[in-house]
Amino acid sequence: MASAAQTLSTIEHNSGHMDTKLSIQGSLFLSYRSSEADFALRLAVDLKNAGIAVWMDRYDLRLGENWVMGIQTAVDNCTGMICIVSQDYVESRYTRRELTRAMQRGITLLPLLIQDVPDDHWPFELQSIQYTDFRHWRDSAVYDRQFASLLDQLHNDPIPSARCPTPRPVT
């Protein structure tokens, strides 16, 4: 059985350069609101550069693709879901749908808190799950420390590795 680190490996061309179009099979789905795009984009790039396969709508939906179906397919086939939690996130019906679908499918949720959210506003799906605190992410030292902790957790196999097969290289 492959480890999560192997399952979450990036797809590389024969040249060894990381491909920007990753397979959704075996990747982490990045769930966020557009108001959190600056954090989400930074996180996606850093995870990809660290060898973690990430599916993000801004990178992986194709021109003209039905975005609802694209997101649904990505959630259905991901290994885990990173949830970028903020007040906008918990108030969004779209992110709540993503959470519900992931829970129905038994997909591991990995919440990253980037903004204070009152206890009574936390989504039901996330209430009992430990989060990583990125609330002060604009401070480089805080971001770097929390990102290193997240990477360590991902490499220590918190996600069921049998959930999705290892992505095949793009040729």
Short mmCIF file of N, CA and C in Angstrom, two decimals:
data_model
loop_
_atom_site.label_atom_id
_atom_site.label_comp_id
_atom_site.label_asym_id
_atom_site.label_seq_id
_atom_site.Cartn_x
_atom_site.Cartn_y
_atom_site.Cartn_z
N MET A 1 0.84 -1.17 0.00
CA MET A 1 0.00 0.00 0.00
C MET A 1 0.89 1.24 0.00
N ALA A 2 0.56 2.23 -0.82
CA ALA A 2 1.35 3.45 -0.92
C ALA A 2 1.12 4.32 0.30
N SER A 3 2.15 5.07 0.71
CA SER A 3 1.99 6.02 1.81
C SER A 3 1.32 7.27 1.28
N ALA A 4 0.82 8.13 2.19
CA ALA A 4 0.20 9.38 1.76
C ALA A 4 1.20 10.24 1.01
N ALA A 5 2.46 10.21 1.43
CA ALA A 5 3.46 11.01 0.72
C ALA A 5 3.57 10.57 -0.73
N GLN A 6 3.49 9.26 -0.98
CA GLN A 6 3.53 8.77 -2.36
C GLN A 6 2.23 9.10 -3.07
N THR A 7 1.10 8.91 -2.38
CA THR A 7 -0.19 9.19 -2.98
C THR A 7 -0.32 10.66 -3.33
N LEU A 8 0.27 11.53 -2.53
CA LEU A 8 0.17 12.96 -2.75
C LEU A 8 1.31 13.51 -3.60
N SER A 9 2.02 12.63 -4.26
CA SER A 9 3.13 13.09 -5.08
C SER A 9 2.64 13.88 -6.27
N THR A 10 3.44 14.80 -6.74
CA THR A 10 3.06 15.60 -7.89
C THR A 10 3.31 14.83 -9.17
N ILE A 11 2.64 15.26 -10.22
CA ILE A 11 2.87 14.70 -11.54
C ILE A 11 4.02 15.49 -12.16
N GLU A 12 4.98 14.81 -12.69
CA GLU A 12 6.10 15.49 -13.32
C GLU A 12 6.24 15.02 -14.76
N HIS A 13 6.69 15.94 -15.60
CA HIS A 13 7.03 15.57 -16.97
C HIS A 13 8.36 14.82 -16.94
N ASN A 14 8.72 14.20 -18.01
CA ASN A 14 10.00 13.49 -18.08
C ASN A 14 11.17 14.41 -17.79
N SER A 15 10.99 15.72 -18.03
CA SER A 15 12.07 16.67 -17.78
C SER A 15 12.28 16.91 -16.29
N GLY A 16 11.32 16.48 -15.46
CA GLY A 16 11.45 16.67 -14.02
C GLY A 16 10.79 17.93 -13.51
N HIS A 17 10.20 18.74 -14.39
CA HIS A 17 9.53 19.96 -13.95
C HIS A 17 8.10 19.64 -13.55
N MET A 18 7.63 20.31 -12.50
CA MET A 18 6.28 20.08 -12.02
C MET A 18 5.27 20.59 -13.05
N ASP A 19 4.26 19.80 -13.31
CA ASP A 19 3.19 20.18 -14.23
C ASP A 19 2.18 21.02 -13.47
N THR A 20 1.66 22.08 -14.09
CA THR A 20 0.67 22.90 -13.42
C THR A 20 -0.71 22.28 -13.46
N LYS A 21 -0.96 21.35 -14.35
CA LYS A 21 -2.25 20.66 -14.43
C LYS A 21 -2.12 19.30 -13.76
N LEU A 22 -2.58 19.21 -12.52
CA LEU A 22 -2.44 17.97 -11.77
C LEU A 22 -3.70 17.13 -11.89
N SER A 23 -3.54 15.86 -11.83
CA SER A 23 -4.67 14.95 -11.79
C SER A 23 -5.40 15.13 -10.47
N ILE A 24 -6.72 15.05 -10.50
CA ILE A 24 -7.45 15.14 -9.24
C ILE A 24 -7.35 13.85 -8.44
N GLN A 25 -7.00 12.75 -9.10
CA GLN A 25 -6.83 11.50 -8.39
C GLN A 25 -5.61 11.59 -7.48
N GLY A 26 -5.82 11.47 -6.18
CA GLY A 26 -4.71 11.49 -5.24
C GLY A 26 -4.28 12.86 -4.81
N SER A 27 -5.03 13.90 -5.17
CA SER A 27 -4.64 15.25 -4.78
C SER A 27 -5.49 15.74 -3.62
N LEU A 28 -5.03 16.79 -2.99
CA LEU A 28 -5.80 17.47 -1.96
C LEU A 28 -6.65 18.53 -2.63
N PHE A 29 -7.92 18.58 -2.30
CA PHE A 29 -8.83 19.59 -2.82
C PHE A 29 -8.70 20.82 -1.94
N LEU A 30 -8.50 21.99 -2.54
CA LEU A 30 -8.37 23.23 -1.79
C LEU A 30 -9.72 23.94 -1.79
N SER A 31 -10.38 23.97 -0.63
CA SER A 31 -11.69 24.58 -0.46
C SER A 31 -11.51 25.94 0.21
N TYR A 32 -11.97 27.01 -0.48
CA TYR A 32 -11.75 28.37 0.01
C TYR A 32 -12.76 29.30 -0.63
N ARG A 33 -12.87 30.49 -0.12
CA ARG A 33 -13.68 31.54 -0.71
C ARG A 33 -12.78 32.48 -1.51
N SER A 34 -13.33 33.13 -2.50
CA SER A 34 -12.52 34.03 -3.33
C SER A 34 -11.90 35.15 -2.51
N SER A 35 -12.53 35.54 -1.41
CA SER A 35 -11.95 36.58 -0.54
C SER A 35 -10.67 36.09 0.13
N GLU A 36 -10.42 34.80 0.11
CA GLU A 36 -9.21 34.21 0.71
C GLU A 36 -8.19 33.79 -0.34
N ALA A 37 -8.38 34.26 -1.57
CA ALA A 37 -7.55 33.81 -2.69
C ALA A 37 -6.07 34.07 -2.49
N ASP A 38 -5.71 35.18 -1.87
CA ASP A 38 -4.28 35.46 -1.67
C ASP A 38 -3.61 34.38 -0.83
N PHE A 39 -4.27 33.97 0.25
CA PHE A 39 -3.73 32.88 1.06
C PHE A 39 -3.78 31.56 0.30
N ALA A 40 -4.90 31.28 -0.34
CA ALA A 40 -5.09 30.00 -1.05
C ALA A 40 -4.05 29.82 -2.15
N LEU A 41 -3.80 30.87 -2.91
CA LEU A 41 -2.81 30.78 -3.99
C LEU A 41 -1.41 30.55 -3.43
N ARG A 42 -1.07 31.26 -2.38
CA ARG A 42 0.25 31.07 -1.75
C ARG A 42 0.39 29.64 -1.24
N LEU A 43 -0.64 29.16 -0.56
CA LEU A 43 -0.60 27.80 -0.02
C LEU A 43 -0.48 26.77 -1.13
N ALA A 44 -1.27 26.93 -2.19
CA ALA A 44 -1.23 25.97 -3.30
C ALA A 44 0.14 25.91 -3.93
N VAL A 45 0.75 27.05 -4.17
CA VAL A 45 2.08 27.08 -4.77
C VAL A 45 3.09 26.43 -3.83
N ASP A 46 3.03 26.75 -2.55
CA ASP A 46 3.98 26.19 -1.60
C ASP A 46 3.81 24.68 -1.45
N LEU A 47 2.57 24.21 -1.44
CA LEU A 47 2.35 22.76 -1.35
C LEU A 47 2.86 22.06 -2.61
N LYS A 48 2.56 22.61 -3.77
CA LYS A 48 3.05 22.01 -5.02
C LYS A 48 4.57 22.00 -5.05
N ASN A 49 5.19 23.09 -4.62
CA ASN A 49 6.65 23.15 -4.59
C ASN A 49 7.25 22.16 -3.59
N ALA A 50 6.45 21.77 -2.60
CA ALA A 50 6.90 20.79 -1.60
C ALA A 50 6.59 19.36 -2.03
N GLY A 51 6.02 19.20 -3.23
CA GLY A 51 5.76 17.87 -3.74
C GLY A 51 4.39 17.32 -3.41
N ILE A 52 3.45 18.17 -2.99
CA ILE A 52 2.10 17.74 -2.65
C ILE A 52 1.18 18.11 -3.81
N ALA A 53 0.40 17.14 -4.28
CA ALA A 53 -0.55 17.38 -5.36
C ALA A 53 -1.77 18.11 -4.79
N VAL A 54 -2.12 19.23 -5.41
CA VAL A 54 -3.23 20.05 -4.95
C VAL A 54 -4.15 20.33 -6.13
N TRP A 55 -5.46 20.20 -5.90
CA TRP A 55 -6.43 20.59 -6.91
C TRP A 55 -7.03 21.91 -6.45
N MET A 56 -6.93 22.92 -7.32
CA MET A 56 -7.47 24.25 -7.02
C MET A 56 -8.21 24.74 -8.25
N ASP A 57 -9.40 25.25 -8.04
CA ASP A 57 -10.23 25.66 -9.16
C ASP A 57 -9.51 26.63 -10.10
N ARG A 58 -8.79 27.57 -9.57
CA ARG A 58 -8.13 28.57 -10.41
C ARG A 58 -7.04 27.98 -11.31
N TYR A 59 -6.49 26.86 -10.91
CA TYR A 59 -5.47 26.20 -11.70
C TYR A 59 -6.02 25.06 -12.56
N ASP A 60 -7.06 24.41 -12.08
CA ASP A 60 -7.45 23.14 -12.67
C ASP A 60 -8.77 23.09 -13.42
N LEU A 61 -9.61 24.10 -13.29
CA LEU A 61 -10.80 24.14 -14.13
C LEU A 61 -10.42 24.69 -15.50
N ARG A 62 -10.90 24.05 -16.54
CA ARG A 62 -10.57 24.47 -17.90
C ARG A 62 -11.55 25.52 -18.40
N LEU A 63 -11.12 26.33 -19.31
CA LEU A 63 -11.96 27.33 -19.95
C LEU A 63 -13.22 26.66 -20.50
N GLY A 64 -14.38 27.18 -20.15
CA GLY A 64 -15.64 26.63 -20.63
C GLY A 64 -16.17 25.45 -19.85
N GLU A 65 -15.41 24.94 -18.90
CA GLU A 65 -15.86 23.80 -18.10
C GLU A 65 -16.95 24.23 -17.13
N ASN A 66 -17.93 23.39 -16.92
CA ASN A 66 -18.97 23.64 -15.93
C ASN A 66 -18.32 23.57 -14.56
N TRP A 67 -18.24 24.69 -13.87
CA TRP A 67 -17.47 24.72 -12.63
C TRP A 67 -18.13 23.92 -11.52
N VAL A 68 -19.45 23.85 -11.48
CA VAL A 68 -20.11 23.04 -10.45
C VAL A 68 -19.75 21.57 -10.63
N MET A 69 -19.83 21.09 -11.87
CA MET A 69 -19.49 19.68 -12.13
C MET A 69 -18.00 19.43 -11.93
N GLY A 70 -17.17 20.40 -12.32
CA GLY A 70 -15.72 20.26 -12.13
C GLY A 70 -15.35 20.15 -10.66
N ILE A 71 -15.96 21.00 -9.84
CA ILE A 71 -15.68 20.96 -8.40
C ILE A 71 -16.22 19.68 -7.79
N GLN A 72 -17.41 19.28 -8.20
CA GLN A 72 -18.00 18.03 -7.68
C GLN A 72 -17.11 16.84 -8.01
N THR A 73 -16.62 16.76 -9.23
CA THR A 73 -15.75 15.66 -9.63
C THR A 73 -14.45 15.69 -8.83
N ALA A 74 -13.90 16.89 -8.64
CA ALA A 74 -12.66 17.02 -7.88
C ALA A 74 -12.84 16.58 -6.44
N VAL A 75 -13.94 16.97 -5.81
CA VAL A 75 -14.21 16.55 -4.44
C VAL A 75 -14.38 15.04 -4.38
N ASP A 76 -15.14 14.49 -5.33
CA ASP A 76 -15.39 13.05 -5.33
C ASP A 76 -14.11 12.22 -5.45
N ASN A 77 -13.10 12.76 -6.10
CA ASN A 77 -11.90 11.99 -6.39
C ASN A 77 -10.66 12.41 -5.59
N CYS A 78 -10.82 13.36 -4.68
CA CYS A 78 -9.64 13.81 -3.94
C CYS A 78 -9.30 12.86 -2.80
N THR A 79 -8.09 12.99 -2.32
CA THR A 79 -7.61 12.22 -1.18
C THR A 79 -8.02 12.87 0.13
N GLY A 80 -8.03 14.19 0.16
CA GLY A 80 -8.39 14.95 1.34
C GLY A 80 -8.78 16.35 0.93
N MET A 81 -9.37 17.09 1.84
CA MET A 81 -9.80 18.45 1.56
C MET A 81 -9.18 19.41 2.57
N ILE A 82 -8.43 20.38 2.06
CA ILE A 82 -7.93 21.47 2.90
C ILE A 82 -9.00 22.55 2.89
N CYS A 83 -9.48 22.90 4.06
CA CYS A 83 -10.53 23.91 4.21
C CYS A 83 -9.92 25.18 4.79
N ILE A 84 -9.95 26.25 4.03
CA ILE A 84 -9.38 27.52 4.49
C ILE A 84 -10.51 28.29 5.17
N VAL A 85 -10.52 28.23 6.49
CA VAL A 85 -11.65 28.69 7.29
C VAL A 85 -11.53 30.16 7.67
N SER A 86 -12.60 30.89 7.34
CA SER A 86 -12.74 32.29 7.70
C SER A 86 -14.23 32.55 7.89
N GLN A 87 -14.60 33.76 8.26
CA GLN A 87 -16.02 34.08 8.39
C GLN A 87 -16.73 33.95 7.04
N ASP A 88 -16.09 34.42 5.96
CA ASP A 88 -16.68 34.27 4.62
C ASP A 88 -16.86 32.80 4.27
N TYR A 89 -15.90 31.97 4.63
CA TYR A 89 -15.97 30.54 4.33
C TYR A 89 -17.19 29.90 4.99
N VAL A 90 -17.37 30.15 6.28
CA VAL A 90 -18.46 29.49 6.99
C VAL A 90 -19.83 30.01 6.58
N GLU A 91 -19.90 31.20 5.99
CA GLU A 91 -21.17 31.77 5.54
C GLU A 91 -21.52 31.40 4.10
N SER A 92 -20.60 30.76 3.41
CA SER A 92 -20.81 30.45 2.00
C SER A 92 -21.58 29.14 1.81
N ARG A 93 -22.62 29.18 1.02
CA ARG A 93 -23.36 27.95 0.75
C ARG A 93 -22.55 27.00 -0.13
N TYR A 94 -21.66 27.54 -0.98
CA TYR A 94 -20.86 26.69 -1.85
C TYR A 94 -19.81 25.90 -1.07
N THR A 95 -19.12 26.57 -0.16
CA THR A 95 -18.13 25.83 0.63
C THR A 95 -18.82 24.83 1.56
N ARG A 96 -20.01 25.17 2.03
CA ARG A 96 -20.76 24.23 2.87
C ARG A 96 -21.15 22.99 2.06
N ARG A 97 -21.48 23.19 0.78
CA ARG A 97 -21.78 22.04 -0.09
C ARG A 97 -20.54 21.18 -0.28
N GLU A 98 -19.39 21.82 -0.46
CA GLU A 98 -18.14 21.05 -0.61
C GLU A 98 -17.89 20.22 0.65
N LEU A 99 -18.06 20.85 1.82
CA LEU A 99 -17.85 20.13 3.09
C LEU A 99 -18.82 18.95 3.23
N THR A 100 -20.07 19.19 2.93
CA THR A 100 -21.07 18.13 3.05
C THR A 100 -20.75 16.97 2.12
N ARG A 101 -20.38 17.27 0.89
CA ARG A 101 -20.06 16.21 -0.07
C ARG A 101 -18.84 15.41 0.41
N ALA A 102 -17.83 16.12 0.89
CA ALA A 102 -16.62 15.44 1.39
C ALA A 102 -16.97 14.53 2.57
N MET A 103 -17.79 15.02 3.49
CA MET A 103 -18.18 14.21 4.64
C MET A 103 -18.97 12.98 4.20
N GLN A 104 -19.88 13.15 3.25
CA GLN A 104 -20.68 12.02 2.76
C GLN A 104 -19.79 10.95 2.14
N ARG A 105 -18.69 11.35 1.57
CA ARG A 105 -17.78 10.44 0.88
C ARG A 105 -16.66 9.93 1.80
N GLY A 106 -16.64 10.38 3.05
CA GLY A 106 -15.62 9.92 3.99
C GLY A 106 -14.25 10.51 3.72
N ILE A 107 -14.20 11.67 3.10
CA ILE A 107 -12.93 12.33 2.76
C ILE A 107 -12.40 13.07 3.99
N THR A 108 -11.13 12.93 4.26
CA THR A 108 -10.49 13.60 5.38
C THR A 108 -10.50 15.10 5.19
N LEU A 109 -10.94 15.84 6.22
CA LEU A 109 -10.96 17.30 6.20
C LEU A 109 -9.79 17.82 7.01
N LEU A 110 -9.09 18.79 6.44
CA LEU A 110 -7.93 19.40 7.09
C LEU A 110 -8.16 20.91 7.18
N PRO A 111 -8.78 21.39 8.27
CA PRO A 111 -9.08 22.82 8.37
C PRO A 111 -7.86 23.66 8.73
N LEU A 112 -7.73 24.78 8.03
CA LEU A 112 -6.71 25.79 8.31
C LEU A 112 -7.45 27.07 8.65
N LEU A 113 -7.33 27.53 9.87
CA LEU A 113 -8.04 28.73 10.33
C LEU A 113 -7.20 29.96 9.97
N ILE A 114 -7.77 30.86 9.15
CA ILE A 114 -7.03 32.08 8.78
C ILE A 114 -7.66 33.34 9.33
N GLN A 115 -8.81 33.19 9.99
CA GLN A 115 -9.52 34.34 10.54
C GLN A 115 -10.38 33.84 11.70
N ASP A 116 -10.52 34.67 12.74
CA ASP A 116 -11.37 34.28 13.86
C ASP A 116 -12.79 34.01 13.38
N VAL A 117 -13.36 32.94 13.89
CA VAL A 117 -14.74 32.57 13.60
C VAL A 117 -15.38 32.23 14.95
N PRO A 118 -16.50 32.89 15.29
CA PRO A 118 -17.15 32.57 16.56
C PRO A 118 -17.50 31.08 16.64
N ASP A 119 -17.39 30.52 17.84
CA ASP A 119 -17.64 29.10 18.04
C ASP A 119 -18.97 28.65 17.47
N ASP A 120 -20.00 29.46 17.63
CA ASP A 120 -21.33 29.05 17.17
C ASP A 120 -21.51 29.19 15.66
N HIS A 121 -20.50 29.67 14.95
CA HIS A 121 -20.56 29.78 13.48
C HIS A 121 -19.76 28.69 12.77
N TRP A 122 -19.01 27.90 13.54
CA TRP A 122 -18.21 26.84 12.92
C TRP A 122 -19.15 25.85 12.22
N PRO A 123 -18.79 25.45 11.01
CA PRO A 123 -19.61 24.45 10.32
C PRO A 123 -19.66 23.15 11.11
N PHE A 124 -20.83 22.55 11.12
CA PHE A 124 -21.03 21.28 11.81
C PHE A 124 -19.96 20.27 11.40
N GLU A 125 -19.63 20.26 10.10
CA GLU A 125 -18.67 19.29 9.57
C GLU A 125 -17.27 19.44 10.16
N LEU A 126 -16.96 20.64 10.66
CA LEU A 126 -15.60 20.91 11.17
C LEU A 126 -15.51 21.04 12.69
N GLN A 127 -16.63 21.01 13.38
CA GLN A 127 -16.64 21.31 14.81
C GLN A 127 -15.76 20.40 15.65
N SER A 128 -15.62 19.16 15.29
CA SER A 128 -14.86 18.23 16.12
C SER A 128 -13.48 17.91 15.55
N ILE A 129 -13.04 18.68 14.55
CA ILE A 129 -11.77 18.39 13.89
C ILE A 129 -10.73 19.43 14.28
N GLN A 130 -9.55 18.97 14.67
CA GLN A 130 -8.46 19.87 15.02
C GLN A 130 -8.04 20.67 13.79
N TYR A 131 -7.84 21.96 13.97
CA TYR A 131 -7.40 22.82 12.88
C TYR A 131 -5.96 23.28 13.11
N THR A 132 -5.35 23.79 12.05
CA THR A 132 -4.05 24.44 12.16
C THR A 132 -4.28 25.94 12.10
N ASP A 133 -3.66 26.66 13.01
CA ASP A 133 -3.89 28.10 13.17
C ASP A 133 -2.98 28.91 12.26
N PHE A 134 -3.56 29.46 11.21
CA PHE A 134 -2.85 30.34 10.28
C PHE A 134 -3.36 31.78 10.38
N ARG A 135 -3.97 32.16 11.52
CA ARG A 135 -4.59 33.48 11.62
C ARG A 135 -3.60 34.63 11.41
N HIS A 136 -2.35 34.41 11.71
CA HIS A 136 -1.35 35.47 11.53
C HIS A 136 -0.42 35.15 10.37
N TRP A 137 -0.99 34.59 9.31
CA TRP A 137 -0.22 34.08 8.17
C TRP A 137 0.55 35.16 7.42
N ARG A 138 0.13 36.40 7.54
CA ARG A 138 0.84 37.48 6.83
C ARG A 138 2.22 37.75 7.43
N ASP A 139 2.43 37.29 8.65
CA ASP A 139 3.76 37.32 9.27
C ASP A 139 4.50 36.10 8.74
N SER A 140 5.57 36.33 7.98
CA SER A 140 6.29 35.24 7.31
C SER A 140 6.76 34.16 8.26
N ALA A 141 7.21 34.55 9.44
CA ALA A 141 7.69 33.56 10.41
C ALA A 141 6.55 32.65 10.86
N VAL A 142 5.38 33.22 11.10
CA VAL A 142 4.22 32.42 11.51
C VAL A 142 3.80 31.50 10.37
N TYR A 143 3.70 32.04 9.16
CA TYR A 143 3.30 31.22 8.02
C TYR A 143 4.28 30.07 7.82
N ASP A 144 5.57 30.38 7.82
CA ASP A 144 6.58 29.35 7.60
C ASP A 144 6.50 28.24 8.66
N ARG A 145 6.31 28.63 9.92
CA ARG A 145 6.23 27.66 11.01
C ARG A 145 4.98 26.78 10.85
N GLN A 146 3.84 27.38 10.56
CA GLN A 146 2.61 26.61 10.41
C GLN A 146 2.62 25.76 9.15
N PHE A 147 3.22 26.29 8.09
CA PHE A 147 3.33 25.51 6.85
C PHE A 147 4.22 24.29 7.08
N ALA A 148 5.32 24.46 7.78
CA ALA A 148 6.21 23.33 8.08
C ALA A 148 5.47 22.28 8.91
N SER A 149 4.65 22.73 9.85
CA SER A 149 3.85 21.81 10.66
C SER A 149 2.84 21.05 9.79
N LEU A 150 2.19 21.76 8.87
CA LEU A 150 1.24 21.13 7.96
C LEU A 150 1.94 20.08 7.10
N LEU A 151 3.08 20.44 6.54
CA LEU A 151 3.83 19.49 5.71
C LEU A 151 4.23 18.25 6.50
N ASP A 152 4.69 18.46 7.73
CA ASP A 152 5.06 17.35 8.59
C ASP A 152 3.87 16.42 8.80
N GLN A 153 2.71 16.99 9.05
CA GLN A 153 1.51 16.17 9.24
C GLN A 153 1.14 15.42 7.97
N LEU A 154 1.24 16.08 6.82
CA LEU A 154 0.92 15.41 5.55
C LEU A 154 1.89 14.26 5.27
N HIS A 155 3.14 14.46 5.58
CA HIS A 155 4.13 13.42 5.32
C HIS A 155 4.06 12.27 6.33
N ASN A 156 3.40 12.53 7.47
CA ASN A 156 3.23 11.47 8.47
C ASN A 156 1.93 10.72 8.29
N ASP A 157 1.33 10.83 7.09
CA ASP A 157 0.24 9.98 6.65
C ASP A 157 -1.06 10.10 7.44
N PRO A 158 -1.62 11.33 7.61
CA PRO A 158 -2.90 11.43 8.29
C PRO A 158 -4.07 11.09 7.39
N ILE A 159 -3.83 10.95 6.10
CA ILE A 159 -4.89 10.73 5.13
C ILE A 159 -4.85 9.28 4.68
N PRO A 160 -5.98 8.61 4.68
CA PRO A 160 -5.98 7.21 4.23
C PRO A 160 -5.41 7.09 2.81
N SER A 161 -4.31 6.42 2.70
CA SER A 161 -3.61 6.37 1.41
C SER A 161 -4.30 5.48 0.40
N ALA A 162 -5.18 4.61 0.83
CA ALA A 162 -5.87 3.74 -0.12
C ALA A 162 -7.05 4.43 -0.78
N ARG A 163 -7.35 5.66 -0.39
CA ARG A 163 -8.53 6.38 -0.90
C ARG A 163 -8.45 6.59 -2.42
N CYS A 164 -7.31 6.99 -2.93
CA CYS A 164 -7.14 7.25 -4.36
C CYS A 164 -5.81 6.69 -4.82
N PRO A 165 -5.73 6.27 -6.05
CA PRO A 165 -4.46 5.77 -6.57
C PRO A 165 -3.48 6.90 -6.79
N THR A 166 -2.21 6.54 -6.89
CA THR A 166 -1.17 7.51 -7.19
C THR A 166 -1.40 8.07 -8.60
N PRO A 167 -1.31 9.40 -8.76
CA PRO A 167 -1.50 9.97 -10.09
C PRO A 167 -0.47 9.42 -11.10
N ARG A 168 -0.92 9.24 -12.33
CA ARG A 168 -0.02 8.79 -13.38
C ARG A 168 0.71 9.98 -13.98
N PRO A 169 1.97 9.83 -14.36
CA PRO A 169 2.69 10.94 -14.99
C PRO A 169 2.04 11.36 -16.30
N VAL A 170 2.11 12.65 -16.56
CA VAL A 170 1.62 13.19 -17.83
C VAL A 170 2.73 13.05 -18.85
N THR A 171 2.41 12.52 -20.02
CA THR A 171 3.44 12.37 -21.06
C THR A 171 3.18 13.26 -22.23
#
